[in-house]
Short mmCIF file of C-alpha atoms in Angstrom, two decimals:
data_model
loop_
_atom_site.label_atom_id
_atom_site.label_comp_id
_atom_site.label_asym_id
_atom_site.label_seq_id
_atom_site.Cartn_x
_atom_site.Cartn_y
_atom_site.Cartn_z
CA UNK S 1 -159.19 222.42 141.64
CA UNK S 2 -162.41 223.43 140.61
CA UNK S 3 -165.09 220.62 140.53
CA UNK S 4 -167.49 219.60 137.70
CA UNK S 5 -170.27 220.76 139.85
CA UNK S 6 -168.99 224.37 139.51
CA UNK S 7 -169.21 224.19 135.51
CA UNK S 8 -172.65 225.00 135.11
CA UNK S 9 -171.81 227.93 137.26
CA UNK S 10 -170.01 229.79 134.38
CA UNK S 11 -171.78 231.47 132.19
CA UNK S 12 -172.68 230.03 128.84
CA UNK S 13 -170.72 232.29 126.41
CA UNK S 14 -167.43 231.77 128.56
CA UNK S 15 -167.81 228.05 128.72
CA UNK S 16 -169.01 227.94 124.44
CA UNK S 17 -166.02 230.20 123.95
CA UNK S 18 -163.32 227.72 126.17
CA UNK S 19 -164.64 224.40 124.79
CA UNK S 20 -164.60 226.07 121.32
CA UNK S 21 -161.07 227.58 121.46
CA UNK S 22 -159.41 224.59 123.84
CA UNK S 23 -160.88 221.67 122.68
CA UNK S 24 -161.37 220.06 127.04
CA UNK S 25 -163.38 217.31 126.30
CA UNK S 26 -163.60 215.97 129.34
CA UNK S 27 -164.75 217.21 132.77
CA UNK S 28 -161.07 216.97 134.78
CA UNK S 29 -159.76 218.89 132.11
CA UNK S 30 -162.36 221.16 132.04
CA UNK S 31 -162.19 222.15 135.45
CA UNK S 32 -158.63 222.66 135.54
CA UNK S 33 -158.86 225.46 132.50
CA UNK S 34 -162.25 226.68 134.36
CA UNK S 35 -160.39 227.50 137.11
CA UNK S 36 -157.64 229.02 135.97
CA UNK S 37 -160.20 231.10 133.71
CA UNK S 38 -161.92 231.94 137.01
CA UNK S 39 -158.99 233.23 138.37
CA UNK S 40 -157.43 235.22 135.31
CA UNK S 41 -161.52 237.11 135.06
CA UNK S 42 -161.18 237.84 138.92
CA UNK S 43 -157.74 239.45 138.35
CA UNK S 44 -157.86 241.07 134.92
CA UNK S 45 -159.01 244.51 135.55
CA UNK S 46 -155.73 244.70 137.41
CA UNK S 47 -153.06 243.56 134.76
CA UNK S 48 -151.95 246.97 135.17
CA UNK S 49 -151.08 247.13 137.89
CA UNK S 50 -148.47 245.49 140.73
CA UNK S 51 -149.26 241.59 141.15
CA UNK S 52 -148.95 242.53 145.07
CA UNK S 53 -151.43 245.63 146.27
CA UNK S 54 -149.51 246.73 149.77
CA UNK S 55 -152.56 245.14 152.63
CA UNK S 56 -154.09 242.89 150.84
CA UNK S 57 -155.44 239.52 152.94
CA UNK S 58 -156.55 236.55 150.97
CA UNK S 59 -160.31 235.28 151.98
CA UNK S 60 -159.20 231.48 150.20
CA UNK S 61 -157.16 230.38 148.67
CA UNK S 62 -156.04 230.36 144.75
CA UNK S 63 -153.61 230.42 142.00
CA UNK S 64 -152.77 232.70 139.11
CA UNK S 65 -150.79 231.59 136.73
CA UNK S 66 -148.89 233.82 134.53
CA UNK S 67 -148.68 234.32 130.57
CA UNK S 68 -144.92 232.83 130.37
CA UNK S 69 -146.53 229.54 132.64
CA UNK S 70 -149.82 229.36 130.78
CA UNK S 71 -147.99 229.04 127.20
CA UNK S 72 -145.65 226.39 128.79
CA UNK S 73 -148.38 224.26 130.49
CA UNK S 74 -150.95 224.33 127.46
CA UNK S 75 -148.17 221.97 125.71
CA UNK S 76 -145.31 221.14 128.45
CA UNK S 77 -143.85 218.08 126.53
CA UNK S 78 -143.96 219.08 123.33
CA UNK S 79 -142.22 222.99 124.14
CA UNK S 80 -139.51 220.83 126.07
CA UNK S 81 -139.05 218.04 123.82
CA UNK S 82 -135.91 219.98 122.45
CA UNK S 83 -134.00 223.21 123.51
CA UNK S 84 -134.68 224.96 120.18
CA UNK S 85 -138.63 224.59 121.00
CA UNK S 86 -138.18 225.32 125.14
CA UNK S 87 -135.47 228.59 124.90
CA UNK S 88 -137.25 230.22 121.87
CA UNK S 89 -140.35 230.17 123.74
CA UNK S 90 -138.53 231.52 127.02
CA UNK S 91 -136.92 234.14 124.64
CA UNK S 92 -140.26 234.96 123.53
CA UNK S 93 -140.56 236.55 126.77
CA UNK S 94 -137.12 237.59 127.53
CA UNK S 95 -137.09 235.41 130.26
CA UNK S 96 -133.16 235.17 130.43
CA UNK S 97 -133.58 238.55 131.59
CA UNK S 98 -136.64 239.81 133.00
CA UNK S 99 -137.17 236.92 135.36
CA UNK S 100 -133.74 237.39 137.29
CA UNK S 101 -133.13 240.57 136.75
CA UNK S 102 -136.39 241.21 138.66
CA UNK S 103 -135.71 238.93 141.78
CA UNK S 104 -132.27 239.93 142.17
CA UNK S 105 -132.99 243.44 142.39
CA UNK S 106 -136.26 242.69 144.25
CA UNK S 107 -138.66 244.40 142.03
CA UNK S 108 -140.62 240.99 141.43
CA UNK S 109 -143.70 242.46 143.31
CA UNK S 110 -143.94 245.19 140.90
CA UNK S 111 -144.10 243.36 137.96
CA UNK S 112 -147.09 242.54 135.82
CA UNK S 113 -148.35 239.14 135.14
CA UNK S 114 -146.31 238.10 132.28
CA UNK S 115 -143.17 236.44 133.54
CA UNK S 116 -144.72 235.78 137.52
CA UNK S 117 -147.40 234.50 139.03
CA UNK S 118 -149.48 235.02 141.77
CA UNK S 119 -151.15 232.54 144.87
CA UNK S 120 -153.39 233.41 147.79
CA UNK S 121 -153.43 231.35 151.18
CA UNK S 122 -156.05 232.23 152.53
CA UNK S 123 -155.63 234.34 155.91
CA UNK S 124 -152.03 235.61 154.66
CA UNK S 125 -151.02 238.32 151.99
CA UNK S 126 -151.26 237.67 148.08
CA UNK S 127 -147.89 236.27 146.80
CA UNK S 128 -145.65 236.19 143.89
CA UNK S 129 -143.92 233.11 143.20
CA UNK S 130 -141.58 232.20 140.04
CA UNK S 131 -143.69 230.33 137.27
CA UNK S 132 -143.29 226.54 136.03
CA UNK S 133 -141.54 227.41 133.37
CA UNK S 134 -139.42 225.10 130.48
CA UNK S 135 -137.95 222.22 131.69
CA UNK S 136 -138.35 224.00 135.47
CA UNK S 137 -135.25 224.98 136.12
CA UNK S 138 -133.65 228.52 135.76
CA UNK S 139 -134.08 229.76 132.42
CA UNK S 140 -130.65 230.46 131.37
CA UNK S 141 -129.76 226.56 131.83
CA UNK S 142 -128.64 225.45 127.86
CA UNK S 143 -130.30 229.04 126.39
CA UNK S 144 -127.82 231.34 126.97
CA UNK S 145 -123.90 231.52 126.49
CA UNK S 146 -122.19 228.95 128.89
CA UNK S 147 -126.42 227.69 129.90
CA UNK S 148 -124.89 224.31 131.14
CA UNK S 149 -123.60 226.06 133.97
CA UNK S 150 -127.31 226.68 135.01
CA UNK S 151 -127.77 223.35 136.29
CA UNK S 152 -127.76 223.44 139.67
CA UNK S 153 -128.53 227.34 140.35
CA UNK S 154 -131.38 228.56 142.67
CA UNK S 155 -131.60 232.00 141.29
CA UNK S 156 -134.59 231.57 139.42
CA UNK S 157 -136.53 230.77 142.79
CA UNK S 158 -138.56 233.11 145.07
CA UNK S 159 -138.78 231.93 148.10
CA UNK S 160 -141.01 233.41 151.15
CA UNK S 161 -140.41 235.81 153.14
CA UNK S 162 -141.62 237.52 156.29
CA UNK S 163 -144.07 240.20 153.70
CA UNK S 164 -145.65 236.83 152.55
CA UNK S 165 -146.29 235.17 156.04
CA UNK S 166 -146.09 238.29 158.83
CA UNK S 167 -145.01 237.25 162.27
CA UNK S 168 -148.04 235.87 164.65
CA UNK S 169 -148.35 235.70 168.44
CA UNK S 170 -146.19 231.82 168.75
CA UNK S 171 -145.50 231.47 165.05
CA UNK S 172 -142.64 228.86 164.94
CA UNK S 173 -140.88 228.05 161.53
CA UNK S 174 -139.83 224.94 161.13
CA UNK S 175 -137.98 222.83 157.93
CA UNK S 176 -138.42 219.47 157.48
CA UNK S 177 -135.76 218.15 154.64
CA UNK S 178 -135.91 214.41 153.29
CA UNK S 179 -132.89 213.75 151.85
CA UNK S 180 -129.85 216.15 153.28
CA UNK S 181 -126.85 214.42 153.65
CA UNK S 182 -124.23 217.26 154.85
CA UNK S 183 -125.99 220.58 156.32
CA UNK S 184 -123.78 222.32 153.56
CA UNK S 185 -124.95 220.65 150.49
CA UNK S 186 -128.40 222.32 150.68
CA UNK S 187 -129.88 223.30 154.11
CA UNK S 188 -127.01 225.59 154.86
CA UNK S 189 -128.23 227.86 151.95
CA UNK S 190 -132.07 227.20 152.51
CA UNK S 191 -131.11 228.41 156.37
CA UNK S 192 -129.16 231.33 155.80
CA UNK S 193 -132.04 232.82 152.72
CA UNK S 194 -134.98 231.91 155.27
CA UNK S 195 -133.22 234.25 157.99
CA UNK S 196 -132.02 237.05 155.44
CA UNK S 197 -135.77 237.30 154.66
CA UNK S 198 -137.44 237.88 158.07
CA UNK S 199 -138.05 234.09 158.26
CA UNK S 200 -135.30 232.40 160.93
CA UNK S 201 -135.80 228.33 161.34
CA UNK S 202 -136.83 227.52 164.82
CA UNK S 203 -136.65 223.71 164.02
CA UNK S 204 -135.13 221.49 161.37
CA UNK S 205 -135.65 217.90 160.86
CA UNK S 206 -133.77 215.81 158.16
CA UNK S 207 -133.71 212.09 157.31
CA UNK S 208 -130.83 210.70 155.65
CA UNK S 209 -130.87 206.60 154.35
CA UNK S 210 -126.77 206.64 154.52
CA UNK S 211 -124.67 206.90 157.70
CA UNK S 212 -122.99 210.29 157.98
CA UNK S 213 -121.21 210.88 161.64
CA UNK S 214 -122.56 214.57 163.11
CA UNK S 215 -119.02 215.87 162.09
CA UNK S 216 -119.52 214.47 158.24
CA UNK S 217 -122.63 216.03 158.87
CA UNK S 218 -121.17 219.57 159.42
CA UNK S 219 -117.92 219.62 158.15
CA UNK S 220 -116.90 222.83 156.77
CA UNK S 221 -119.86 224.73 158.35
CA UNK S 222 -118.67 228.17 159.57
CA UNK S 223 -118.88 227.89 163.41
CA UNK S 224 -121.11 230.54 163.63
CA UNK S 225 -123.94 228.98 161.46
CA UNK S 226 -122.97 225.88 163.44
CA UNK S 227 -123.41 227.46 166.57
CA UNK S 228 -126.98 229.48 165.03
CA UNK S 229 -128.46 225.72 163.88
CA UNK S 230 -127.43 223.08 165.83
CA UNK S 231 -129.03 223.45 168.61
CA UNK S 232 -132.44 223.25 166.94
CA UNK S 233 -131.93 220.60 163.89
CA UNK S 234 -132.73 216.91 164.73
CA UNK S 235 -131.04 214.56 162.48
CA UNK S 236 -132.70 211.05 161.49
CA UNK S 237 -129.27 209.43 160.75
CA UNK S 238 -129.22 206.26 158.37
CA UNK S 239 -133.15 206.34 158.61
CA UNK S 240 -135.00 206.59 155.38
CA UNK S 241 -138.47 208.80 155.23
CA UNK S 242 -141.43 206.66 154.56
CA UNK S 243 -144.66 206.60 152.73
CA UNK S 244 -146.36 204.95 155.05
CA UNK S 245 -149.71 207.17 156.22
CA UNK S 246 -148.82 207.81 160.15
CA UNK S 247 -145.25 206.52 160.29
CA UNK S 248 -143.20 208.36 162.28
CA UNK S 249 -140.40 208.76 159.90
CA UNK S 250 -143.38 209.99 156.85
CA UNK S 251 -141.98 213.43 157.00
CA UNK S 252 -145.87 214.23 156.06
CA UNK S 253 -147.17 212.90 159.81
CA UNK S 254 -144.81 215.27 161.34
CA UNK S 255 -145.86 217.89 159.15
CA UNK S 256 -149.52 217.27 160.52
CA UNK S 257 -148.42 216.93 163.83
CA UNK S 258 -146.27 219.88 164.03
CA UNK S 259 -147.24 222.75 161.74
CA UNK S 260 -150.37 225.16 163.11
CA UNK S 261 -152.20 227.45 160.83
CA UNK S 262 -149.73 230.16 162.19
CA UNK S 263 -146.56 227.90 161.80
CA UNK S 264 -144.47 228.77 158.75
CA UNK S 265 -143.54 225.37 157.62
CA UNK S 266 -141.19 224.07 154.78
CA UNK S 267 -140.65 220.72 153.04
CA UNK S 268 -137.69 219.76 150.66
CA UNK S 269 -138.46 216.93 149.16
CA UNK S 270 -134.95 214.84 147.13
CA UNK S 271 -134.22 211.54 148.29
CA UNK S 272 -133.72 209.90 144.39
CA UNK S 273 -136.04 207.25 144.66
CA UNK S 274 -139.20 208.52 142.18
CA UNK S 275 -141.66 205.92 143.61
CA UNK S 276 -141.16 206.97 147.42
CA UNK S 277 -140.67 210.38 146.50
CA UNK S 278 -144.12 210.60 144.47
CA UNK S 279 -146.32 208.94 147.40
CA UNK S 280 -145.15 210.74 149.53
CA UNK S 281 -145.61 214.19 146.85
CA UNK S 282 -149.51 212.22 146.35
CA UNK S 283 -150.34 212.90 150.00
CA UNK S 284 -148.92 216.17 150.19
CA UNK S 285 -151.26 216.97 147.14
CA UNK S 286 -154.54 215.69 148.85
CA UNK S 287 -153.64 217.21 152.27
CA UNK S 288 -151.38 219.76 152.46
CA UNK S 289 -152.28 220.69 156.25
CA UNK S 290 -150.46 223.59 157.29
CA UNK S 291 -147.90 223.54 155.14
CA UNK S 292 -146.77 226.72 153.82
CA UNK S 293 -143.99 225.88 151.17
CA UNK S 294 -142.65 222.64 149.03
CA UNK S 295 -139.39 222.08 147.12
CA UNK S 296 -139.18 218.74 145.33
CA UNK S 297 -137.05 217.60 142.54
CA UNK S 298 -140.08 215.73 139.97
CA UNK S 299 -137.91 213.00 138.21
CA UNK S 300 -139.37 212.41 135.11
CA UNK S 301 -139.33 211.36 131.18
CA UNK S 302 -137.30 214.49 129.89
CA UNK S 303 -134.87 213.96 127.04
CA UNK S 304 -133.20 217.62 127.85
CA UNK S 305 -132.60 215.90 131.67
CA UNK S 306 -131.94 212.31 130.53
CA UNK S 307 -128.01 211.97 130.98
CA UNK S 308 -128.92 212.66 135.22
CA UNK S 309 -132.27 211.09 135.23
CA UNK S 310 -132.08 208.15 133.16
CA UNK S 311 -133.10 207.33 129.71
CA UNK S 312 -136.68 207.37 128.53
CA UNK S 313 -139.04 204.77 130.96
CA UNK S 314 -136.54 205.19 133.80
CA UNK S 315 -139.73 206.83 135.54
CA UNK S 316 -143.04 204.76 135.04
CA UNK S 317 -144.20 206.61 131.85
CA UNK S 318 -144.13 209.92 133.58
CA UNK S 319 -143.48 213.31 131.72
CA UNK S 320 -142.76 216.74 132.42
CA UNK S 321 -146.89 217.48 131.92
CA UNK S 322 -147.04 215.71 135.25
CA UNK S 323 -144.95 218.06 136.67
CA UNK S 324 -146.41 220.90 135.98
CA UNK S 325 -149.83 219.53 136.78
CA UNK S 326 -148.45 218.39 140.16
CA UNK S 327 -146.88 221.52 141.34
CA UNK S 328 -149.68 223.69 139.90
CA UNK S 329 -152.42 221.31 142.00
CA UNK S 330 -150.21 222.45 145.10
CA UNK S 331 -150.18 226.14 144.27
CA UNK S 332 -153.67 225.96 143.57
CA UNK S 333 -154.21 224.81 147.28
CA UNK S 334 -151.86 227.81 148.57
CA UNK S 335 -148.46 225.85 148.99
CA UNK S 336 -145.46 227.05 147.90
CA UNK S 337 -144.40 224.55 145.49
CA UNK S 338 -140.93 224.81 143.88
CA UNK S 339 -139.44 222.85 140.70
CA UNK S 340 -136.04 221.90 142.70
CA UNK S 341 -132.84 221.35 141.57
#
């Protein structure tokens, strides 16, 4: 985020034109849509061109939003307060469409800046990523025929691969996933993706609050993935993760402890308890350390997710807004961060 120190630093037309047109009356806000204006001036010369140019090294670190993401987070709760508002607005940019179509056959880097947007880390290659979006979850989920089987599918997501972080002399790549009760529930899938894209897990770490025996834990995990990830996951049985700063089961403190600047490191966030979950989401927000990606399912005030989130003031007042401004916040500081499912 860019601070209120750095206002003056924009020149006077651009800053009469935003406060004219956007209406930021205060300085947090102000920032935030100075920022992304910085970033959107720096890249616009190039809207013609791929989001990725082959080579290209990132001095810092920054987020570009696209056009599909900035019309969603101008008003997030108001274009998702019904599914008429939220898929017409997706439609608007063939979304249903363009958005898989383009990550499943791999042409995502090619694109323009409509649909995707684009982060820097700085001291690794520019990167697309798939934008916060509707209610953040694929956009076929309740807009298109049969949308309700949408739920729960991952297609929508880009995750790294080893284009976006290169191999380094060392370079481990470790997962750290709060909340996995049965390796093939979730981790099986994030393990198997990681190693298809150049990116093989060197060590996994998962907490889990019930009391699953290691063959719960495993059952109906082909032996050869069992034989491939066994050896290097560490399982925190019947141990939930804490918030605590420092504790040893914070999943954050091993994430300092662990991850280098070279380290490609991941953290899946979904444990179903929104106060824990958010602390711990608060600390990853102020100090990301080496972290290189985030996936976190944001519990909040949605009516379109109410019947498996709860009904309205289930979580603290919190709305999908806060969403987007969290995961933007940790693309802005070059994580990663995924709307999960």
């Amino acid at each position: 985020m860019v601070g209120c120190n750095r206002c003056a630093a924009i020149p006077l037309l651009l800053v009469a034109a935003m406060l004219l047109f956007q209406g930021w009356g205060s300085c947090f806000f102000f920032s935030q849509q100075v920022a992304q204006t910085t970033l959107e001036v720096r890249g616009s010369h190039l809207s013609a061109l791929p989001l990725v140019q082959p080579g290209r090294v990132c001095t810092e670190s920054w987020y570009r939003s696209s056009e599909l993401e900035d019309t969603f987070h101008g008003n997030p709760d108001a274009l998702t307060a019904d599914w008429t508002s939220s898929c017409e607005t997706l439609e608007r940019f063939d979304s249903n469409h363009t958005w898989i179509e383009r990550i499943q056959n791999n042409s995502y880097r090619d694109s323009d800046y409509k649909i995707f947007s684009t982060l820097c880390r700085a001291g690794f290659p520019a990167q697309v990523i798939e934008p916060l979006a509707g209610v953040l979850r694929d956009p076929r989920f309740n807009c298109s025929r049969g949308g309700g089987a949408y739920l729960g599918v991952k297609e929508y997501l880009i995750l790294a691969d080893s284009a976006d972080f290169p191999p380094q002399p060392g370079t481990k790549r470790i997962f750290f996933d709060a909340g996995g009760t049965r390796f093939g529930d979730q981790l099986m899938w994030f393990a198997t993706a990681y190693e298809k894209r150049g990116l093989p897990l060197d060590e996994i770490y998962v907490w889990e609050v019930k009391n699953i025996s290691d063959e719960q834990y495993w059952q109906n995990v082909p032996q050869q993935l069992y034989n491939r990830f066994h050896p290097v996951l560490t399982r925190y049985n019947a141990v939930g993760i804490s918030d605590a700063v420092g504790d040893r089961n914070n999943p954050m403190t091993l994430v300092y402890e662990k991850c280098r600047p070279q380290d490609f490191c991941v953290f899946k966030l979904d444990v179903d308890t929104s106060w824990l979950e958010n602390a711990v989401a608060g600390q990853l927000v102020n100090d990301p350390g080496n972290l290189k990606e985030f996936f976190f399912e944001h519990h909040v005030q949605t009516l379109q997710l109410a019947q498996w989130w709860g009904p309205p003031g289930t979580h603290s007042g919190l709305t999908i807004r806060h969403s987007y401004d969290l995961f933007a916040r940790m693309r802005q500081k070059g994580v990663r961060a995924h709307s999960w499912i």
